[in-house]
Short mmCIF file of C-alpha atoms in Angstrom, two decimals:
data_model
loop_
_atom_site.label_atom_id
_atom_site.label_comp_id
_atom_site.label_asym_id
_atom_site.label_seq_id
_atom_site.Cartn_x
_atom_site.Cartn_y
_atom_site.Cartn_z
CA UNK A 1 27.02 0.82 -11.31
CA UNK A 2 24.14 3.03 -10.23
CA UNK A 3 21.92 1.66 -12.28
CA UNK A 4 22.96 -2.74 -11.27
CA UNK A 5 22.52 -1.16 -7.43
CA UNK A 6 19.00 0.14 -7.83
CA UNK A 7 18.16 -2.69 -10.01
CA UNK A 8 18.89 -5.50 -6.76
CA UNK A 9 18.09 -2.60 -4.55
CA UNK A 10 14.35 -2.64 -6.42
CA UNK A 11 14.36 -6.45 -6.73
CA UNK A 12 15.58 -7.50 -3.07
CA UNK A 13 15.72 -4.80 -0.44
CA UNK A 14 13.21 -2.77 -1.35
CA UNK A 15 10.72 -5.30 -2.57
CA UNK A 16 7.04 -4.31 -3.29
CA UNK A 17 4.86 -6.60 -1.64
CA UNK A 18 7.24 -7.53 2.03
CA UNK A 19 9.14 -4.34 2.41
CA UNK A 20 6.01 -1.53 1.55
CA UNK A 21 2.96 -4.12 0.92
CA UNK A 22 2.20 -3.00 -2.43
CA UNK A 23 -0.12 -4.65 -4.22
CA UNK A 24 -1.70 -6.92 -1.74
CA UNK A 25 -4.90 -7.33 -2.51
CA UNK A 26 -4.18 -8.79 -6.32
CA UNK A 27 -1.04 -10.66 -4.78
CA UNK A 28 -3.75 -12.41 -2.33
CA UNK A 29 -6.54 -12.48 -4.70
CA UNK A 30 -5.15 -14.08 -7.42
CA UNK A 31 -2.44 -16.35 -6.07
CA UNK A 32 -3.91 -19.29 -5.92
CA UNK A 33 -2.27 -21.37 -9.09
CA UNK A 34 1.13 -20.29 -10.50
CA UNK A 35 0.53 -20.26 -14.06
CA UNK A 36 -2.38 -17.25 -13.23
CA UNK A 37 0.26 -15.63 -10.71
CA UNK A 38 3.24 -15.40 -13.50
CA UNK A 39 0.51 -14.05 -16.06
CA UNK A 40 -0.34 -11.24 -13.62
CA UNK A 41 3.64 -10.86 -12.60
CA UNK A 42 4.35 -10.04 -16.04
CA UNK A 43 1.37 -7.65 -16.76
CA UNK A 44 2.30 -5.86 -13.54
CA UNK A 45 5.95 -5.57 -14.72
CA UNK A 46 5.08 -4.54 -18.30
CA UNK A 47 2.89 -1.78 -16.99
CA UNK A 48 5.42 -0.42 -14.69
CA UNK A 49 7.70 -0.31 -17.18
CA UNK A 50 5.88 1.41 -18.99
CA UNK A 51 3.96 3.79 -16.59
CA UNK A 52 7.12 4.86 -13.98
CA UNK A 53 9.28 6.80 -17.33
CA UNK A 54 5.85 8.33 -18.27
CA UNK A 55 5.16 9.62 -14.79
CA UNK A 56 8.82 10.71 -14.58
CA UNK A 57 8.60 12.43 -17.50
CA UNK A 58 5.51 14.21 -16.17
CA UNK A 59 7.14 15.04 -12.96
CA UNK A 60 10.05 16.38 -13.98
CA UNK A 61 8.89 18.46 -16.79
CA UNK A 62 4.95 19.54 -15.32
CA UNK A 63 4.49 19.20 -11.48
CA UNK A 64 7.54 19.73 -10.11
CA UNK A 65 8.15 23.48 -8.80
CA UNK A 66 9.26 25.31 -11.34
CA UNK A 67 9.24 22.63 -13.86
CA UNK A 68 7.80 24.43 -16.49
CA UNK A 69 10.60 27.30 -17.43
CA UNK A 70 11.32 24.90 -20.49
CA UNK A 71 8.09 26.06 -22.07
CA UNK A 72 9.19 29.52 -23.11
CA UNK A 73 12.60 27.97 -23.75
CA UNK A 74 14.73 29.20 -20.83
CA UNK A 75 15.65 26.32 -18.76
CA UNK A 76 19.30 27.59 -18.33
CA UNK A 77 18.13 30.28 -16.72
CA UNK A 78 14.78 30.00 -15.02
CA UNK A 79 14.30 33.60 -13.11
CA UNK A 80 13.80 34.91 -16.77
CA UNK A 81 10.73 32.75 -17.81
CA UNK A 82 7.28 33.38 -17.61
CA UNK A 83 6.55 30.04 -15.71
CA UNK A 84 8.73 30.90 -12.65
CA UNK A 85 7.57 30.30 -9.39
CA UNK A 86 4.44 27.35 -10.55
CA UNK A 87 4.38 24.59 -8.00
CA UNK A 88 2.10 22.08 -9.60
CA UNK A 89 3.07 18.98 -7.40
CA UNK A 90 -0.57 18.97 -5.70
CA UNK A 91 -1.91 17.43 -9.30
CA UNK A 92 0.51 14.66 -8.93
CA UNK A 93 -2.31 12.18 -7.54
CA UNK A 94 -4.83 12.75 -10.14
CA UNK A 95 -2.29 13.35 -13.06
CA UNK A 96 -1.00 9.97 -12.47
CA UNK A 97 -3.89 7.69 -12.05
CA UNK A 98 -4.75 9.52 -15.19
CA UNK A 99 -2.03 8.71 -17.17
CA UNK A 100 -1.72 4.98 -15.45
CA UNK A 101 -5.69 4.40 -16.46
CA UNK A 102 -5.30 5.64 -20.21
CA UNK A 103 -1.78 3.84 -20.53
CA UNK A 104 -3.41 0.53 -19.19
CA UNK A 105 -6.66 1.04 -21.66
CA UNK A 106 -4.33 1.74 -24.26
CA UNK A 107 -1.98 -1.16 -23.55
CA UNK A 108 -4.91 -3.81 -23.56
CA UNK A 109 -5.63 -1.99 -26.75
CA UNK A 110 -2.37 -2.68 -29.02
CA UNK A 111 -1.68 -6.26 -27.31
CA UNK A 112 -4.84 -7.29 -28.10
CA UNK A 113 -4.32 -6.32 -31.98
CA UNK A 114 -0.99 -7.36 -32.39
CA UNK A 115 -0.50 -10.40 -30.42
CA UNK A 116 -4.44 -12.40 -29.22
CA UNK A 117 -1.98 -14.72 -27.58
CA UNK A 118 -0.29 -12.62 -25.27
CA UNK A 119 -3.88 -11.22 -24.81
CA UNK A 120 -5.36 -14.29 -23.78
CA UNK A 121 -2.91 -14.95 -20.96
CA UNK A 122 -2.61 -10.91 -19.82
CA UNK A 123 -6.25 -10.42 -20.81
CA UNK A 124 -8.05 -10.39 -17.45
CA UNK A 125 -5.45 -9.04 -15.55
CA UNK A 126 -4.75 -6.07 -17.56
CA UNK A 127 -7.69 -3.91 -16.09
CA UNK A 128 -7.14 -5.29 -12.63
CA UNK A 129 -3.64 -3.40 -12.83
CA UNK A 130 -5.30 -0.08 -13.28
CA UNK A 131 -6.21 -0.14 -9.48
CA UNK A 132 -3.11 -1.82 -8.29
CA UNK A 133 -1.26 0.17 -5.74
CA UNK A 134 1.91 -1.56 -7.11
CA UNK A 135 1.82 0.94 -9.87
CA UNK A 136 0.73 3.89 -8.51
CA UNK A 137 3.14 2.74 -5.56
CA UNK A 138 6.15 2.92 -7.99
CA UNK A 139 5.40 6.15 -9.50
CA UNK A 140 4.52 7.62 -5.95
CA UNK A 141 8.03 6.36 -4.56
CA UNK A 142 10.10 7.34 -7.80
CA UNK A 143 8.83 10.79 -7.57
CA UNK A 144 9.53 10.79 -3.43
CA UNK A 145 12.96 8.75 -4.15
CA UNK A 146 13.64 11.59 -6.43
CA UNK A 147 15.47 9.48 -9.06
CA UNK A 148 17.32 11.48 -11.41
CA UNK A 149 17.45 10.41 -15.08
CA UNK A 150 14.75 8.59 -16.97
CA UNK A 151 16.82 5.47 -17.57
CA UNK A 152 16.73 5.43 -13.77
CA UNK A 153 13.31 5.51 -13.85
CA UNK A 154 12.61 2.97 -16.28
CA UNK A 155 15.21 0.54 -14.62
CA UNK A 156 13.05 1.33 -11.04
CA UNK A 157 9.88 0.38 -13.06
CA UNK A 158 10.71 -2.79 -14.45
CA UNK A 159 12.97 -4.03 -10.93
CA UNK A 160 10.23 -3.32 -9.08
CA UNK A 161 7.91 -5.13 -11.04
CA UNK A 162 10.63 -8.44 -11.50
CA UNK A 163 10.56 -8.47 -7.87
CA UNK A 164 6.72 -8.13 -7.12
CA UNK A 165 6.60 -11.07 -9.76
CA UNK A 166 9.49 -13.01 -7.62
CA UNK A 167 6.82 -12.30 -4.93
CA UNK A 168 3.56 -13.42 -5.85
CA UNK A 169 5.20 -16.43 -7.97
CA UNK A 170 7.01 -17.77 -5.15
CA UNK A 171 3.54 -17.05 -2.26
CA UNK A 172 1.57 -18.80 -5.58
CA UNK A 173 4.26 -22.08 -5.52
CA UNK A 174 3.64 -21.84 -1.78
CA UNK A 175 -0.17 -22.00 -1.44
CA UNK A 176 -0.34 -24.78 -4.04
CA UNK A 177 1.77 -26.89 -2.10
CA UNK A 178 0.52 -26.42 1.01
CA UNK A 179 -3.16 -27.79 -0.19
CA UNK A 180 -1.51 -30.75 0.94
CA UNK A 181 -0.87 -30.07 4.71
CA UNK A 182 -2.67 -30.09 7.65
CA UNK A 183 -3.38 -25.91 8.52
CA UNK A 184 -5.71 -25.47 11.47
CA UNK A 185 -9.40 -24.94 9.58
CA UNK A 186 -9.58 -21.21 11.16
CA UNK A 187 -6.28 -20.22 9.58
CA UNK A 188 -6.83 -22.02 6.06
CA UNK A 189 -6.54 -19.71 3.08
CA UNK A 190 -6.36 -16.29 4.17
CA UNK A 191 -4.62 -16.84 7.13
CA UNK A 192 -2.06 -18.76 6.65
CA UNK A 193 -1.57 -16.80 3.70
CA UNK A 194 -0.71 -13.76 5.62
CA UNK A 195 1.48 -15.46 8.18
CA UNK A 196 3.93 -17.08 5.42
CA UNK A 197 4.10 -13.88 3.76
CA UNK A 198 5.14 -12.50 6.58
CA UNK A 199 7.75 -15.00 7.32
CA UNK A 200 8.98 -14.50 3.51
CA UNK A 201 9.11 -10.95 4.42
CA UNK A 202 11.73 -11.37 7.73
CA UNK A 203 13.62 -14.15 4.98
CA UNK A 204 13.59 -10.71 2.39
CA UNK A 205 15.48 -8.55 5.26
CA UNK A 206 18.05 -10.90 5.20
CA UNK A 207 19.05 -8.97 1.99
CA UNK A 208 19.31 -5.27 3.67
CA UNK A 209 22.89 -5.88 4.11
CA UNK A 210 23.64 -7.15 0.23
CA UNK A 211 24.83 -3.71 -1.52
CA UNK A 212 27.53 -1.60 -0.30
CA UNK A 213 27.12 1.70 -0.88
CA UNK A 214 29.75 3.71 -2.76
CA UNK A 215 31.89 0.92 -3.37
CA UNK A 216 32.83 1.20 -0.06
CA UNK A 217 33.26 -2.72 1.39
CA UNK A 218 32.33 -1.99 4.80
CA UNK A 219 31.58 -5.26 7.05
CA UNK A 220 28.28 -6.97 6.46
CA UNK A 221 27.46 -6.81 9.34
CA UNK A 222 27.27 -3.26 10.22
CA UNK A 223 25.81 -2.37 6.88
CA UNK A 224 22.60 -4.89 8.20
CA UNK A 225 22.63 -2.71 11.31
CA UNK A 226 22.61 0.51 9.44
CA UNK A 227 19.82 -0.72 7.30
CA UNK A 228 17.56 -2.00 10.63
CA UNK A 229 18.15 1.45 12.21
CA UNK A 230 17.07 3.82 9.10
CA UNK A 231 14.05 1.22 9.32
CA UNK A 232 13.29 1.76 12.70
CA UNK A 233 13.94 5.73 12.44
CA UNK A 234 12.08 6.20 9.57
CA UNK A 235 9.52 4.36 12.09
CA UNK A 236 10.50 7.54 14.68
CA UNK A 237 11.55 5.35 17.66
CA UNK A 238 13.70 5.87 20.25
CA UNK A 239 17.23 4.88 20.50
CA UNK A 240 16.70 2.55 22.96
CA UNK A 241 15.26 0.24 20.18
CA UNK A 242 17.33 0.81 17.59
CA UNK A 243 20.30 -0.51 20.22
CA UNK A 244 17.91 -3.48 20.71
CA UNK A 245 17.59 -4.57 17.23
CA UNK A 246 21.03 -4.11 16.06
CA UNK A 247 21.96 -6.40 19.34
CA UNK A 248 19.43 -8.62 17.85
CA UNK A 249 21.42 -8.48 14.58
CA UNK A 250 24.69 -8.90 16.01
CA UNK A 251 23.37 -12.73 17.34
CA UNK B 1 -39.36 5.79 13.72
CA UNK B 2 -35.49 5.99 14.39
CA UNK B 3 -33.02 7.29 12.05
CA UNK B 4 -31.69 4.05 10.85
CA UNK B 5 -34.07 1.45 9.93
CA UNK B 6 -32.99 -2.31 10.39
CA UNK B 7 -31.53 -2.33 7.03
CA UNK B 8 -29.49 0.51 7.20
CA UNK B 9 -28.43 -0.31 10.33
CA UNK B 10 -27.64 -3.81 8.50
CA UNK B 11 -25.30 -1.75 6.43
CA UNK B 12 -23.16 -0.28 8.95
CA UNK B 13 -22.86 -3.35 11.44
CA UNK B 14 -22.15 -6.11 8.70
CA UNK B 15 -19.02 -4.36 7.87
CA UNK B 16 -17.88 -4.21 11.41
CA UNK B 17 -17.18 -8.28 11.53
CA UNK B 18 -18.90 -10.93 9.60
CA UNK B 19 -18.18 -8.60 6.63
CA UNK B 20 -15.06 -7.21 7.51
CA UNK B 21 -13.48 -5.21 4.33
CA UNK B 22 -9.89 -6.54 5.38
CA UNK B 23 -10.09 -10.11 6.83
CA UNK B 24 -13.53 -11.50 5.25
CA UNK B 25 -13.27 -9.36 1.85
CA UNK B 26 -9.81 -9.22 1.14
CA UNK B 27 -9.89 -5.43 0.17
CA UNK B 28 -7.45 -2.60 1.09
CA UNK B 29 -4.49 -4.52 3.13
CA UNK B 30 -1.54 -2.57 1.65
CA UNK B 31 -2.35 0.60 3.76
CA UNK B 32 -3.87 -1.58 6.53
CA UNK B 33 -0.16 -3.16 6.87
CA UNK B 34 2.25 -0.49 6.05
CA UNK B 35 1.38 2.26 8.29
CA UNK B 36 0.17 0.62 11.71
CA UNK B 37 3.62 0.85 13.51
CA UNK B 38 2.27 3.97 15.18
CA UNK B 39 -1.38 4.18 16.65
CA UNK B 40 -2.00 7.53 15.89
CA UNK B 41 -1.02 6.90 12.07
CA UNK B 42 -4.06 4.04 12.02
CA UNK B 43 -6.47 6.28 13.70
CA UNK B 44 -5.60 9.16 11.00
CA UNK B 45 -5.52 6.88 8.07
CA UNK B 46 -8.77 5.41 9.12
CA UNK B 47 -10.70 8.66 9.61
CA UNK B 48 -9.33 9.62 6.12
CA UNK B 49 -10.88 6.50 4.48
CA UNK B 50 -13.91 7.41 6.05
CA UNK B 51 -14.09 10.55 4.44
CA UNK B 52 -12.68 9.41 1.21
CA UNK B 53 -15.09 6.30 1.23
CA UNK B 54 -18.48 8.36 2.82
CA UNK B 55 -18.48 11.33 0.08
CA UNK B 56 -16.86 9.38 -2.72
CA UNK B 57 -19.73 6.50 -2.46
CA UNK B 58 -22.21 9.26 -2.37
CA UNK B 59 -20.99 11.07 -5.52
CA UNK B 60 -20.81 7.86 -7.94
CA UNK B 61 -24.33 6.77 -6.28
CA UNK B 62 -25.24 10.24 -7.58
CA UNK B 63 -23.55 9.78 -10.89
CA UNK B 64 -24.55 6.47 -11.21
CA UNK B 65 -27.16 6.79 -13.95
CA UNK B 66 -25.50 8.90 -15.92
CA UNK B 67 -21.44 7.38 -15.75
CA UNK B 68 -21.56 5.12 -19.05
CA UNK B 69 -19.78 1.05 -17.98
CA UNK B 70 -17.16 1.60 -20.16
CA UNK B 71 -15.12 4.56 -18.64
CA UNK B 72 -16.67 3.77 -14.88
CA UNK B 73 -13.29 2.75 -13.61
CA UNK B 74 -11.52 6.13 -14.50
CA UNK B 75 -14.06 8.30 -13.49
CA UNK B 76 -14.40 6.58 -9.97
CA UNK B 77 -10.53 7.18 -10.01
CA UNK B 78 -10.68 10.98 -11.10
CA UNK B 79 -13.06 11.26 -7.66
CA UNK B 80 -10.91 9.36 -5.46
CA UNK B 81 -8.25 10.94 -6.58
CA UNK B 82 -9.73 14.71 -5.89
CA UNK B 83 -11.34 13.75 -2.45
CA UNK B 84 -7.84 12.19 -1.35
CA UNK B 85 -5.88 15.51 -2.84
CA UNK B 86 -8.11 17.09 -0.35
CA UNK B 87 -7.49 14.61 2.62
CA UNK B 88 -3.55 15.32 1.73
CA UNK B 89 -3.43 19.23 1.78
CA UNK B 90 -5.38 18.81 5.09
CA UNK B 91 -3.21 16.26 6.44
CA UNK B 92 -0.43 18.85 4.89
CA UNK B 93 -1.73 22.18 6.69
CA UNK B 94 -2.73 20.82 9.88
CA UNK B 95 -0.40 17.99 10.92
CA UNK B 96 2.74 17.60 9.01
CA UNK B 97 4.80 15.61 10.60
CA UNK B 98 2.32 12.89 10.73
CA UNK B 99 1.58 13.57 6.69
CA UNK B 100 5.35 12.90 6.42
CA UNK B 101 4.97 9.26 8.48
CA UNK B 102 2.18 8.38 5.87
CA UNK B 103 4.47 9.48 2.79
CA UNK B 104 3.18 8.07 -0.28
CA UNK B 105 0.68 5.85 1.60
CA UNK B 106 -1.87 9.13 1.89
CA UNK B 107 -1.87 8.83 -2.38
CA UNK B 108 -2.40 5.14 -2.20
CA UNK B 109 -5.61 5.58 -0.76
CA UNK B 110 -6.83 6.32 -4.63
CA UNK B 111 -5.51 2.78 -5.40
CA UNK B 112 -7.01 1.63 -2.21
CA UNK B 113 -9.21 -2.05 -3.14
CA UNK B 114 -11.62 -0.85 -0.68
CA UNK B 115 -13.13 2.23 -1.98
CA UNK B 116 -13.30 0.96 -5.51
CA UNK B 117 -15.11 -2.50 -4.59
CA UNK B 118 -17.09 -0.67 -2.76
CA UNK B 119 -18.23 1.97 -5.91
CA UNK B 120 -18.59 -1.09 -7.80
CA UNK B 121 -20.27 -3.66 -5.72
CA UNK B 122 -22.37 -0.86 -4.14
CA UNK B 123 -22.99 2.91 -4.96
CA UNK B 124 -23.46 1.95 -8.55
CA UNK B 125 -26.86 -0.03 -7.82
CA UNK B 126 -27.54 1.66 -4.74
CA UNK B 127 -29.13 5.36 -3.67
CA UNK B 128 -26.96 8.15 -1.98
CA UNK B 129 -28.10 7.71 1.44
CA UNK B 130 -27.81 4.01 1.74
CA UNK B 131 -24.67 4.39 -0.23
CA UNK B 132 -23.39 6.22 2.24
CA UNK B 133 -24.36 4.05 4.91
CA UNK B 134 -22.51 1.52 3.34
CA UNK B 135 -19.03 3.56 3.19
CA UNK B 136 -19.15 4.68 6.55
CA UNK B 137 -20.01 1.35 7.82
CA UNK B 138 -16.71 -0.56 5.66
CA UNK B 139 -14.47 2.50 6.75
CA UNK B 140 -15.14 1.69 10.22
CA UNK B 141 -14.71 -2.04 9.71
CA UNK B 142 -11.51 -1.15 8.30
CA UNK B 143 -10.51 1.39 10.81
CA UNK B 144 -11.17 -1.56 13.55
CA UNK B 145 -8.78 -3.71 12.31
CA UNK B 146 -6.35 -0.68 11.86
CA UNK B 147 -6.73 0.63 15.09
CA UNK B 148 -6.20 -3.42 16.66
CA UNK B 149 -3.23 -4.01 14.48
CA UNK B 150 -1.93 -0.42 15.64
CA UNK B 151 -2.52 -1.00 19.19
CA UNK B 152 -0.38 -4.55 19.00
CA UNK B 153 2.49 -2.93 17.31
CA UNK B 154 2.84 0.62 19.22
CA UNK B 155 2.33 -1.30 22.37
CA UNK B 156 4.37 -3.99 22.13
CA UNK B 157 7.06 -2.33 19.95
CA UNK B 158 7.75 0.69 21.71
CA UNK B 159 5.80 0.59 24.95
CA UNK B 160 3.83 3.67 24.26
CA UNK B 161 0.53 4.31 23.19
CA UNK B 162 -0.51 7.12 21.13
CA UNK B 163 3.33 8.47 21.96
CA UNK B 164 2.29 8.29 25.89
CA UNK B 165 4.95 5.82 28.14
CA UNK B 166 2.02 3.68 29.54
CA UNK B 167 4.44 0.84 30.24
CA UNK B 168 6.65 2.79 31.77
CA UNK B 169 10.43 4.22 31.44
CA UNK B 170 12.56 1.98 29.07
CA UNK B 171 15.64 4.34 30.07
CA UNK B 172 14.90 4.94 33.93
CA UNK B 173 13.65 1.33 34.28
CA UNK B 174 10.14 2.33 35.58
CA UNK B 175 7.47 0.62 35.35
CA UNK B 176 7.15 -2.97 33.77
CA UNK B 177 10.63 -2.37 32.81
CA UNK B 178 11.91 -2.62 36.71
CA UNK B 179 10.44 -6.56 36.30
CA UNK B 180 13.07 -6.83 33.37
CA UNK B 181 10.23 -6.48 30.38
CA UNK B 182 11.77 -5.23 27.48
CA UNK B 183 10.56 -3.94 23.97
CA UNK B 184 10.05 -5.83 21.09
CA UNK B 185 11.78 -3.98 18.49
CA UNK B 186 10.36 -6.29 15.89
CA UNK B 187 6.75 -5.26 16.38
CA UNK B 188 7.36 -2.14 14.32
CA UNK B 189 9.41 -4.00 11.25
CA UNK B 190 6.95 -4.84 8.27
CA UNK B 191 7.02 -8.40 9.08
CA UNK B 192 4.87 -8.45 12.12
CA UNK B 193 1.58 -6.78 10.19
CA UNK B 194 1.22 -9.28 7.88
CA UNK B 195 1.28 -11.96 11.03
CA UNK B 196 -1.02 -9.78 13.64
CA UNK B 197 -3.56 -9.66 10.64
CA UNK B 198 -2.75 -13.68 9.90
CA UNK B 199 -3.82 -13.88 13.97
CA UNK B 200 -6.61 -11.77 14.07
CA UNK B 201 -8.57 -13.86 11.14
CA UNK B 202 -7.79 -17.05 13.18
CA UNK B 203 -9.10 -15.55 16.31
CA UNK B 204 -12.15 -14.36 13.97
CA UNK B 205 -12.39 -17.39 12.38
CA UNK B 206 -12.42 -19.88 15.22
CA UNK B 207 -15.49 -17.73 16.88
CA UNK B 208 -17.46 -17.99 13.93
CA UNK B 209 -17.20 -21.40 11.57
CA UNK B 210 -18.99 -20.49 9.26
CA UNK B 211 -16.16 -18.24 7.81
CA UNK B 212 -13.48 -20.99 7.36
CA UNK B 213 -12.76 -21.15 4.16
CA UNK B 214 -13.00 -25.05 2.31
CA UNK B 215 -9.45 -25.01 -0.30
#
């Protein structure tokens, strides 16, 4: 149950590119033709998948304070060890990219000995990814999510990747279609671009009030409103505008 | 002779519009977009992409004869990374509440598009000081559109600017909110970033043709 409510949570409400704008640049760069944007989609998920359990495992057993009591073997009872008191987290940045850039080298590595075809489609893209925020984005957010196990962590890589491919497939469909209309010549491309993803992105917050938490089958409604408020008090507003939206909601 | 000679001053002023690192070159939107709901947030996250950007194109313009092609990308990433662990424990020590607005988005300056076209396109080929140039120059063009996008959304969404009421009370009905105005609540969802920016290139765009783009 935990893990099917991150997994839409991932996919839908927290979505990579319209709910934190992760990845932008490659999901405006190369989404010009769909076939290009599902080859990227699925290098983007494949490396998260892969990268977000390695960082986790890194977190939980090297940065974190006090992570490293299991060295000398007393991680039942961490005042004895010799490690007590380390608070590596401030390597978390540079540890990561590291381990992101080698696993990315190393991935284009084994696909391209073991299957040239997959290698031909992923083959550009694969170095691209290394300076994707997507994926430093989802190792970033699963260590600040705090997500507890490593099958957690491997379900939040690859949902966050299926829905970052949802994203830049569907903006990719988009753009190829819309060749065909009339834009105003100052918005064409880029522009126009930016304003449909951001009209996919108020479509996406339609989904805020999907999951019920706890089983609990509270009213739709008010779950939507709960949502829009942590939104807007994450955003530290007043409560004047949280009473706004939610009226907004209500209509 | 001045300080800057035409060309360097070339270097800074290109960036500013016809070169623009967001709306002409496409680089560094995810931080441009997430964390503008606030103006104070753009101005911070702007001056720390200056830093990042000015002494990280200077050290790779330094390094640049002696970093071999092959494993360029991940030492330009080991010095991002340092330079922004640096930006973070001073965003940490000095104003923490604002380090816990950026959250993650601090870290994604490493992954930031801007500062690694910007070792690749130019302090590889180019020397330190005109490196240099060229960082501060794109981190302003970047902070511009930051700082406009912030402005919108803080002003618009919550009436304030820079956390000062300049629109008045919403509660006390001072103000422009004695004529009936009200906040837009919307400005400060995600949504409204990606259309300000969609705006600002067609504003751009319109005032100079030459930047329309032929699909």
């Amino acid at each position: 149950m935990e893990h099917l409510e991150l997994f839409f949570k991932s996919i839908f409400i927290d979505n990579m590119v319209f709910a934190t704008f992760l990845g932008m640049c490659s999901y405006l760069a190369v989404s010009k033709k769909v076939t290009t944007a599902v080859g990227l989609g699925a290098a983007v998920i494949f490396v998260l998948a892969v990268t977000v359990p390695l960082n986790w495992l890194l977190d939980h057993y090297i940065l974190q304070p006090d992570a490293l009591v299991w060295l000398d073997g007393n991680s039942e009872t961490p005042k004895l060890s010799a490690y007590y008191g380390y608070d590596l987290s401030f390597l978390s940045f540079i540890l990561f990219i590291a381990t992101i850039a080698t696993m990315v080298q190393l991935v284009e590595i084994i696909v391209e000995k073991f299957s040239p075809s997959l290698y031909n489609s992923l083959g550009i893209f694969l170095p691209l990814i290394a300076v994707n925020c997507a994926i430093l984005g989802g190792s970033l957010f699963m260590q600040s999510r705090e997500i507890e196990t490593l099958g957690l962590a491997l379900n939040y890589g690859v949902s966050s990747g299926i829905g970052w491919f949802l994203a830049i497939v569907a903006i990719a469909a988009i753009r190829e279609k819309i060749r065909y209309s009339n834009v105003p010549a100052p918005l064409r491309g880029l522009g126009i671009t930016f304003i449909i993803t951001g009209l996919m992105a108020i479509g996406f917050m339609s989904f805020g009030g999907m999951l019920t938490t706890d089983g609990n089958k509270e009213e739709a409604a008010v779950e939507v409103t709960e949502t829009k408020t942590e939104v807007l008090q994450e955003g530290k507003t007043e409560s004047t505008q949280i009473v706004e939206v939610s009226k907004i909601t209500k209509e | 002779m001045g300080l800057l000679s035409k060309k360097d001053a070339k270097l800074i002023m290109d960036p500013l519009l016809d070169d623009n690192p967001i709306t002409i070159q496409v680089l560094g939107i995810c931080s441009a977009l997430a964390i503008t709901a606030e103006l104070e947030a753009s101005i911070v996250m702007a001056v720390s992409v200056m830093f990042v950007l000015g002494v990280g194109n200077v050290v790779i313009s330094l390094m640049r004869n002696v970093i071999p092609s092959k494993i360029r990308i991940i030492v330009q990433l080991v010095v991002v990374a340092t330079l922004v662990i640096i930006v973070d424990l001073v965003l940490k020590a000095f104003a923490y509440e604002l380090s816990k607005t950026l959250s993650v988005f601090v870290g994604l300056i490493i992954t930031n598009c801007i500062i690694m076209g910007r070792f690749e396109a130019f302090a590889l080929a180019n020397k330190p000081w005109r490196s240099f140039l060229d960082g501060i120059g794109n981190s302003f063009g970047y902070g511009l559109i930051l700082i406009i996008v912030g402005f919108f959304r803080e002003l618009l969404g919550s009436g304030t600017l820079l956390g000062i009421k300049v629109l008045g009370d919403p509660i006390e009905l001072t103000g422009v909110y004695a004529y009936g105005y009200e906040n837009n609540g919307f400005m400060l969802l995600s949504p409204m970033a990606l259309i300000i920016v969609g705006l600002i290139i067609w504003v751009q765009r319109s005032k100079n043709k030459t930047l329309i783009e032929d699909e």
